[in-house]
Structure formats: C-alpha cells, structure tokens
C-alpha cells in the first residue's frame, strides 16, 4: 500500500485534489489536527547526506540491524515541531526544506517506534547501534550514555549531538510508546518540501494525519 501511495505521489495524484494550493507544510499539517497546535521552529540542520532515517532513541538492538532509509534533498532543513497547547506534548515533528504549498505526499518508511525518537543520518543510527552492541547490558549504551543527558524532560524537542559530532533532531513522541507514521510532502512538481512524523494526529477523528 505504501508503494502504491508513493507511485501516486510521483505521478502527481492525477485526478485527485491537491492537499493545498496555498499552505506550506507546517501550516497544512497544523490545520489538519482539528484543534489548536503551537508551532515552534528550532532552527536549521544540514545532515550532510541525501538519505535519512527516523529511529527510536531507546534503540537497543543486539543483533544485526540496519535502519530503514528515505531520500531527502541536499542542503539544510528547518526543524519544526507542533505542540498541543494543554501539556505542550509534541504532536508532530517536521523537517522543512521549502515552504512551497504541500500538494501531495506518501509514507516513506514503516513508521517510527518508541516514546522518544529522532531524524538522523543512517551513519549516525549505525553509530548508536555500534555503541549498543559494545555496551555490557541492555541498561547501558547509546541512550543512557549519549541521549538521556541531553533530554532529561518528559516532553522535549531539540538538536542533539553524538560523540564524533553528528547532529540530529530529537523529540518525544506525544502519546508515548507506539508506532507513528513518517510522511513525505511534495510540491506540485514532485519535489520534496518536508518530512514529518505524526504522533497525536486528529483526536476528533482518532486517526493520524496522512496525505
């Protein structure tokens, strides 16, 4: 099903209405929630690669593992989060390369798990995996040694840095542990304008926000 949606997006969703003719990615996503969302811009990040992944930061794989990846534009993206206003939980996290109206989109990986997650390069994800394999037991490793000291709060969104200097966008996932969709938004020419992970979705509809 995800492959069919991706093909439809590449073909411009012929015959289907555009997601928006006027709204950029942040505004479009916030408008789909059915309730107030507070948008926060955390600044730019350049991952230095044309491939990205989204992984759980509590990653403790003990066997062979490689991250699911997806293509991204080269150059810096703006890291945004949307928050629900009552408890300031992170409702969605976005990487935005262009504020061009979001015309269509598709899911890019099978989802991201866990109560905390991050957008990072595949090399950074494998760096975390290597540290977890090195650690003596499941209670140590990349999360305890590297991530937790940078994210002491229950709800957070910020840039983090791994030993060696690799930066990534880290965030809590509004509803806690679960599996959350990771979605690409494209403009009418098929170019990627944003990638987002949706955590709270549209509560009234009891559904995630998908193109």
Backbone as numpy.savetxt, mean C-alpha at the origin, in Angstrom:
# Nx Ny Nz CAx CAy CAz Cx Cy Cz
-9.42 -13.86 -11.74 -10.24 -12.66 -11.74 -9.38 -11.40 -11.74
-8.27 -11.40 -10.95 -7.41 -10.23 -10.91 -6.76 -10.00 -12.27
-6.40 -11.09 -12.98 -5.81 -10.97 -14.31 -6.80 -10.35 -15.29
-8.08 -10.74 -15.20 -9.10 -10.17 -16.07 -9.28 -8.69 -15.81
-9.27 -8.29 -14.54 -9.42 -6.87 -14.21 -8.23 -6.08 -14.72
-7.02 -6.69 -14.63 -5.83 -6.00 -15.11 -5.89 -5.81 -16.62
-6.33 -6.84 -17.34 -6.47 -6.74 -18.79 -7.49 -5.67 -19.15
-8.61 -5.64 -18.41 -9.63 -4.63 -18.67 -9.08 -3.23 -18.46
-8.26 -3.07 -17.41 -7.67 -1.75 -17.14 -6.74 -1.34 -18.27
-5.93 -2.29 -18.76 -4.99 -1.98 -19.84 -5.72 -1.60 -21.12
-6.90 -2.14 -21.30 -7.70 -1.82 -22.48 -8.55 -0.57 -22.26
-8.41 0.07 -21.10 -9.12 1.30 -20.83 -10.55 1.11 -20.41
-10.91 -0.09 -19.95 -12.29 -0.36 -19.54 -13.27 0.10 -20.62
-13.04 -0.36 -21.84 -13.88 0.04 -22.96 -15.35 -0.20 -22.63
-16.14 0.84 -22.80 -17.57 0.73 -22.56 -17.98 0.95 -21.12
-17.03 1.03 -20.21 -17.33 1.24 -18.80 -17.08 2.70 -18.43
-17.85 3.26 -17.50 -17.63 4.65 -17.11 -16.30 4.82 -16.38
-15.71 6.01 -16.53 -14.47 6.30 -15.82 -14.73 6.40 -14.33
-13.72 6.05 -13.53 -13.84 6.24 -12.08 -14.08 7.71 -11.78
-13.31 8.57 -12.46 -13.47 10.01 -12.28 -12.88 10.74 -13.47
-13.51 11.82 -13.85 -12.97 12.69 -14.90 -12.24 13.89 -14.30
-12.38 14.09 -12.98 -11.85 15.30 -12.35 -11.02 15.07 -11.10
-11.25 13.97 -10.38 -10.62 13.78 -9.08 -9.31 13.01 -9.18
-8.28 13.52 -8.48 -7.04 12.78 -8.37 -7.20 11.58 -7.45
-6.16 10.76 -7.32 -6.28 9.49 -6.57 -6.72 9.66 -5.12
-6.14 10.63 -4.40 -6.46 10.80 -2.98 -7.91 11.22 -2.82
-8.33 12.20 -3.61 -9.70 12.70 -3.52 -10.71 11.61 -3.92
-10.38 10.87 -4.97 -11.30 9.81 -5.41 -11.47 8.76 -4.32
-10.35 8.29 -3.76 -10.43 7.23 -2.75 -11.17 7.71 -1.51
-10.87 8.92 -1.06 -11.57 9.46 0.12 -13.07 9.56 -0.14
-13.45 9.90 -1.35 -14.85 10.07 -1.68 -15.63 8.77 -1.76
-14.92 7.64 -1.86 -15.59 6.34 -1.95 -15.90 5.73 -0.58
-15.42 6.37 0.50 -15.54 5.77 1.84 -16.94 5.88 2.42
-17.73 6.82 1.93 -19.08 6.98 2.46 -19.13 7.70 3.80
-18.00 8.15 4.28 -17.92 8.90 5.52 -16.64 9.73 5.50
-16.46 10.59 6.48 -15.33 11.50 6.48 -13.99 10.76 6.51
-13.05 11.29 5.75 -11.67 10.82 5.79 -10.75 12.03 5.89
-9.71 11.91 6.71 -8.70 12.96 6.86 -7.47 12.53 6.08
-7.03 13.35 5.13 -5.89 13.02 4.28 -4.62 13.65 4.84
-3.54 12.88 4.87 -2.25 13.38 5.34 -1.16 13.01 4.35
-0.37 14.00 3.98 0.75 13.79 3.07 2.02 13.70 3.89
2.73 12.57 3.77 3.94 12.34 4.56 5.21 12.71 3.79
5.04 13.16 2.54 6.20 13.58 1.76 6.60 12.57 0.70
7.67 12.90 -0.05 8.07 12.06 -1.18 9.01 10.92 -0.78
8.99 9.88 -1.60 9.94 8.78 -1.45 10.26 8.24 -2.83
11.53 7.99 -3.08 11.98 7.37 -4.33 12.55 6.01 -3.97
11.89 4.95 -4.41 12.31 3.60 -4.05 13.52 3.12 -4.85
13.88 3.86 -5.90 15.05 3.49 -6.69 14.90 2.21 -7.47
13.66 1.84 -7.80 13.39 0.61 -8.52 12.09 0.77 -9.29
11.87 -0.10 -10.28 10.60 -0.07 -11.00 9.68 -1.21 -10.57
10.04 -1.88 -9.47 9.21 -2.93 -8.89 9.02 -2.65 -7.41
7.85 -2.99 -6.89 7.56 -2.74 -5.48 6.80 -3.93 -4.92
6.74 -4.01 -3.59 5.92 -5.00 -2.93 5.24 -4.36 -1.73
4.22 -5.01 -1.23 3.57 -4.60 0.01 3.56 -5.82 0.92
4.17 -5.72 2.10 4.29 -6.88 2.97 3.92 -6.54 4.41
3.57 -7.56 5.14 3.33 -7.44 6.58 4.67 -7.21 7.28
4.72 -6.25 8.19 5.97 -5.95 8.88 6.24 -6.90 10.05
5.26 -7.75 10.37 5.49 -8.81 11.35 6.00 -10.07 10.68
6.53 -9.91 9.46 7.01 -11.03 8.65 7.98 -11.91 9.44
7.63 -13.20 9.54 8.54 -14.16 10.17 8.54 -15.45 9.38
8.87 -15.35 8.10 8.97 -16.55 7.27 10.25 -17.30 7.63
10.12 -18.60 7.85 11.28 -19.39 8.23 11.77 -20.30 7.11
11.05 -20.32 6.01 11.47 -21.13 4.88 11.68 -20.26 3.65
11.90 -20.89 2.50 12.08 -20.11 1.26 10.88 -19.20 1.02
11.14 -17.97 0.63 10.07 -16.99 0.45 10.54 -15.90 -0.49
9.63 -15.43 -1.32 9.91 -14.25 -2.13 8.63 -13.42 -2.19
8.75 -12.11 -2.22 7.56 -11.25 -2.19 6.86 -11.19 -3.54
5.52 -11.01 -3.50 4.79 -10.67 -4.72 5.16 -9.24 -5.10
5.40 -9.00 -6.37 5.82 -7.67 -6.80 4.88 -7.12 -7.88
4.96 -5.81 -8.08 4.21 -5.15 -9.12 5.02 -3.98 -9.64
4.79 -3.63 -10.90 5.54 -2.55 -11.53 5.06 -1.19 -11.05
5.99 -0.25 -10.94 5.67 1.13 -10.57 6.43 2.08 -11.50
5.99 3.33 -11.60 6.77 4.31 -12.36 8.11 4.59 -11.66
9.09 4.98 -12.43 10.34 5.42 -11.82 10.17 6.84 -11.29
11.02 7.19 -10.35 10.95 8.52 -9.76 10.14 8.54 -8.48
10.12 9.69 -7.80 9.50 9.78 -6.47 7.97 9.74 -6.51
7.40 9.17 -5.46 5.96 9.18 -5.22 5.69 9.91 -3.91
4.51 10.49 -3.78 4.08 11.08 -2.51 3.38 9.99 -1.69
3.76 9.88 -0.42 3.16 8.91 0.48 2.02 9.59 1.24
0.79 9.13 1.01 -0.40 9.67 1.66 -1.07 8.59 2.49
-1.76 9.02 3.53 -2.67 8.12 4.24 -4.00 8.83 4.45
-5.08 8.02 4.49 -6.41 8.49 4.85 -6.75 7.93 6.21
-7.34 8.77 7.07 -7.64 8.37 8.44 -9.12 8.58 8.73
-9.71 7.65 9.51 -11.07 7.90 9.99 -10.95 8.88 11.16
-11.92 9.78 11.33 -11.72 10.90 12.24 -11.85 10.59 13.72
-12.52 9.52 14.11 -12.80 9.28 15.52 -11.56 8.84 16.29
-10.88 7.78 15.81 -9.70 7.27 16.49 -8.42 7.47 15.68
-8.54 8.13 14.54 -7.39 8.39 13.67 -6.74 7.11 13.13
-7.52 6.03 13.05 -6.97 4.81 12.46 -6.68 5.03 10.97
-5.68 4.32 10.47 -5.32 4.44 9.06 -6.35 3.67 8.23
-7.11 4.40 7.42 -8.14 3.77 6.58 -7.57 3.28 5.26
-6.53 3.95 4.76 -5.90 3.55 3.50 -4.53 4.21 3.42
-3.62 3.57 2.69 -2.29 4.12 2.43 -2.09 4.18 0.93
-1.53 5.29 0.45 -1.36 5.49 -0.98 0.05 5.96 -1.32
0.52 5.56 -2.49 1.68 6.14 -3.14 1.17 6.81 -4.40
1.42 8.11 -4.54 0.86 8.88 -5.65 1.98 9.45 -6.51
2.00 9.06 -7.78 2.98 9.58 -8.73 2.43 10.76 -9.52
1.12 10.84 -9.64 0.50 11.92 -10.41 -0.89 12.19 -9.86
-1.28 13.46 -9.87 -2.63 13.83 -9.41 -3.62 13.84 -10.57
-3.25 13.23 -11.68 -4.15 13.08 -12.81 -5.38 12.28 -12.39
-6.58 12.61 -12.91 -7.78 11.86 -12.51 -7.63 10.35 -12.67
-8.12 9.63 -11.67 -8.07 8.16 -11.68 -9.17 7.65 -12.59
-8.78 7.06 -13.72 -9.75 6.64 -14.74 -10.18 5.19 -14.57
-9.24 4.31 -14.21 -9.55 2.90 -14.04 -8.48 2.29 -13.14
-8.63 1.01 -12.82 -7.65 0.38 -11.94 -7.88 -1.10 -11.78
-6.94 -1.74 -11.06 -7.02 -3.18 -10.84 -6.17 -3.57 -9.65
-6.48 -4.69 -9.02 -5.64 -5.22 -7.94 -4.34 -5.73 -8.54
-3.24 -5.59 -7.79 -1.93 -5.94 -8.34 -1.29 -7.15 -7.68
-1.66 -7.44 -6.43 -1.18 -8.65 -5.75 -2.36 -9.24 -4.98
-2.13 -10.38 -4.36 -3.23 -11.08 -3.68 -3.64 -10.40 -2.38
-2.93 -9.34 -1.99 -3.29 -8.59 -0.79 -2.12 -8.51 0.17
-2.29 -7.71 1.21 -1.27 -7.58 2.24 -1.91 -7.94 3.58
-1.21 -8.75 4.36 -1.72 -9.24 5.64 -1.21 -8.38 6.79
-1.81 -8.65 7.96 -1.22 -8.18 9.20 -1.71 -6.85 9.71
-1.46 -6.58 10.99 -1.86 -5.31 11.60 -0.95 -4.15 11.25
0.27 -4.43 10.78 1.16 -3.37 10.30 1.81 -3.86 9.01
2.02 -2.94 8.08 2.51 -3.32 6.76 3.35 -2.20 6.19
3.86 -2.41 4.97 4.66 -1.37 4.34 4.79 -1.58 2.85
4.97 -0.46 2.13 5.37 -0.48 0.72 6.88 -0.39 0.70
7.54 -1.32 0.01 9.00 -1.30 -0.04 9.49 -2.00 -1.29
10.78 -1.84 -1.57 11.38 -2.54 -2.71 11.49 -4.02 -2.39
11.47 -4.88 -3.42 11.68 -6.32 -3.17 13.00 -6.59 -2.44
14.04 -5.81 -2.75 15.34 -6.02 -2.08 15.22 -5.75 -0.58
14.45 -4.72 -0.19 14.26 -4.43 1.23 13.49 -5.55 1.91
12.46 -6.08 1.23 11.68 -7.18 1.81 12.56 -8.42 2.01
13.42 -8.71 1.05 14.31 -9.86 1.19 15.36 -9.62 2.27
15.74 -8.37 2.48 16.65 -8.02 3.57 16.01 -8.37 4.91
14.72 -8.03 5.06 13.99 -8.37 6.28 13.90 -9.88 6.44
13.62 -10.59 5.35 13.54 -12.04 5.40 14.88 -12.66 5.84
15.98 -12.13 5.30 17.29 -12.65 5.66 17.57 -12.46 7.15
17.16 -11.31 7.69 17.35 -11.06 9.12 16.52 -12.02 9.96
15.30 -12.30 9.51 14.45 -13.23 10.25 15.02 -14.64 10.24
15.61 -15.06 9.13 16.25 -16.37 9.06 17.47 -16.43 9.97
18.16 -15.29 10.10 19.35 -15.25 10.95 18.99 -15.30 12.43
17.84 -14.72 12.77 17.46 -14.61 14.17 17.29 -15.98 14.82
17.52 -16.04 16.10 17.52 -17.32 16.81 16.13 -17.91 16.97
15.09 -17.06 17.11 13.73 -17.58 17.30 12.73 -16.58 16.77
11.44 -16.99 16.74 10.39 -16.16 16.16 10.11 -14.89 16.91
10.63 -14.74 18.12 10.40 -13.52 18.88 11.40 -12.43 18.58
12.38 -12.72 17.72 13.39 -11.72 17.36 13.39 -11.56 15.85
14.29 -10.74 15.36 14.38 -10.57 13.92 14.06 -9.17 13.49
13.69 -9.02 12.21 13.54 -7.70 11.61 12.50 -6.84 12.32
11.37 -7.43 12.72 10.34 -6.61 13.36 10.82 -6.08 14.70
11.25 -6.97 15.58 11.65 -6.55 16.93 12.87 -5.64 16.89
13.84 -5.98 16.06 15.10 -5.24 16.07 15.04 -3.95 15.26
14.27 -3.94 14.17 14.32 -2.81 13.24 13.03 -2.00 13.18
11.88 -2.69 13.13 10.61 -2.00 12.88 10.00 -1.44 14.16
9.87 -2.27 15.18 9.17 -1.86 16.39 9.74 -0.58 17.01
11.07 -0.40 17.08 11.59 0.85 17.66 11.17 2.10 16.88
10.79 1.93 15.61 10.37 3.08 14.79 8.85 3.24 14.75
8.12 2.32 15.37 6.65 2.39 15.33 6.05 1.98 16.66
6.31 2.73 17.73 5.83 2.33 19.05 4.32 2.49 19.23
3.66 3.32 18.39 2.24 3.57 18.55 1.41 2.44 17.95
0.17 2.34 18.42 -0.76 1.36 17.85 -1.15 1.75 16.45
-1.40 3.04 16.23 -1.77 3.55 14.91 -0.68 4.50 14.43
-0.14 4.26 13.25 0.96 5.10 12.77 1.05 5.04 11.24
1.75 5.99 10.68 2.13 6.01 9.28 3.35 6.90 9.17
4.44 6.35 8.67 5.68 7.14 8.57 6.69 6.40 7.69
7.70 7.16 7.29 8.83 6.54 6.62 9.70 5.83 7.65
10.21 4.67 7.29 11.11 3.92 8.15 12.37 3.58 7.36
13.42 3.23 8.09 14.70 2.94 7.45 15.26 1.63 7.99
15.71 0.77 7.07 16.35 -0.48 7.46 17.85 -0.27 7.58
18.55 -1.10 8.35 20.00 -1.04 8.36 20.53 -1.14 6.93
21.45 -0.28 6.58 21.90 -0.22 5.20 21.31 0.96 4.45
20.25 1.56 5.03 19.73 2.80 4.48 18.47 2.72 3.64
17.96 1.51 3.36 16.75 1.40 2.54 15.55 1.99 3.28
14.86 2.94 2.63 13.66 3.56 3.22 12.41 2.90 2.66
11.36 2.88 3.48 10.08 2.38 3.01 8.96 3.12 3.72
7.76 2.97 3.20 6.57 3.60 3.79 5.87 2.58 4.67
5.85 2.81 5.98 5.23 1.89 6.92 3.94 2.46 7.49
3.02 1.56 7.86 1.72 2.02 8.35 1.00 0.90 9.09
0.14 1.29 10.02 -0.77 0.33 10.64 -1.97 0.16 9.71
-2.64 -0.99 9.84 -3.73 -1.32 8.92 -5.05 -1.26 9.69
-5.68 -0.09 9.64 -6.88 0.28 10.37 -7.66 -0.73 11.17
-8.06 -1.87 10.59 -8.85 -2.86 11.32 -7.99 -3.94 11.96
-6.65 -3.82 11.91 -5.81 -4.83 12.54 -5.50 -5.97 11.60
-5.32 -7.16 12.17 -4.92 -8.32 11.37 -5.99 -8.65 10.35
-5.57 -9.00 9.14 -6.51 -9.31 8.08 -5.80 -9.33 6.74
-6.55 -9.48 5.68 -5.98 -9.45 4.32 -6.63 -8.30 3.57
-5.79 -7.38 3.06 -6.28 -6.13 2.51 -5.85 -5.98 1.05
-6.74 -5.45 0.20 -6.41 -5.33 -1.22 -5.37 -4.26 -1.49
-4.53 -4.52 -2.49 -3.54 -3.55 -2.97 -3.89 -3.28 -4.44
-4.10 -2.02 -4.78 -4.74 -1.65 -6.04 -3.92 -0.60 -6.79
-3.89 -0.74 -8.11 -3.29 0.27 -8.98 -4.39 1.14 -9.57
-4.17 2.46 -9.61 -5.05 3.38 -10.31 -4.31 3.91 -11.54
-5.02 3.98 -12.67 -4.43 4.44 -13.93 -5.19 5.66 -14.45
-4.50 6.45 -15.26 -5.18 7.55 -15.95 -5.80 7.01 -17.24
-6.43 7.87 -18.02 -7.13 7.41 -19.22 -6.19 6.89 -20.30
-4.90 7.14 -20.14 -3.91 6.63 -21.09 -3.28 5.32 -20.61
-3.72 4.84 -19.46 -3.21 3.58 -18.95 -1.99 3.70 -18.07
-1.54 4.94 -17.80 -0.35 5.14 -16.98 -0.71 5.08 -15.50
0.18 4.50 -14.70 -0.05 4.41 -13.26 0.01 5.79 -12.62
-1.03 6.14 -11.87 -1.01 7.40 -11.13 -0.85 7.15 -9.63
-1.27 5.96 -9.15 -1.19 5.68 -7.72 -1.31 4.19 -7.46
-0.79 3.79 -6.30 -1.00 2.46 -5.73 -1.59 2.69 -4.34
-2.64 1.94 -3.99 -3.16 2.09 -2.63 -3.49 0.74 -2.02
-3.42 0.72 -0.69 -3.90 -0.41 0.11 -5.07 0.09 0.94
-6.19 -0.62 0.87 -7.41 -0.19 1.55 -7.66 -1.07 2.77
-7.90 -0.45 3.92 -8.06 -1.21 5.17 -9.47 -1.14 5.74
-10.08 0.03 5.74 -11.41 0.18 6.33 -12.51 0.17 5.28
-12.20 0.60 4.07 -13.16 0.54 2.99 -14.35 1.46 3.20
-15.52 0.99 2.78 -16.78 1.72 2.96 -17.59 0.99 4.01
-17.61 1.48 5.27 -18.29 0.74 6.34 -19.77 0.53 6.08
-20.45 1.50 5.47 -21.88 1.35 5.23 -22.17 0.20 4.28
-21.29 0.00 3.32 -21.44 -1.09 2.34 -20.78 -2.38 2.81
-19.99 -2.28 3.91 -19.24 -3.42 4.43 -18.37 -4.05 3.34
-17.66 -3.19 2.62 -16.83 -3.69 1.52 -15.60 -2.82 1.37
-14.55 -3.43 0.77 -13.37 -2.66 0.43 -13.68 -1.79 -0.78
-12.84 -0.78 -0.97 -12.99 0.13 -2.11 -12.13 -0.40 -3.25
-12.79 -0.85 -4.30 -12.10 -1.39 -5.48 -12.59 -0.67 -6.72
-11.74 -0.53 -7.74 -12.16 0.16 -8.98 -13.29 -0.61 -9.68
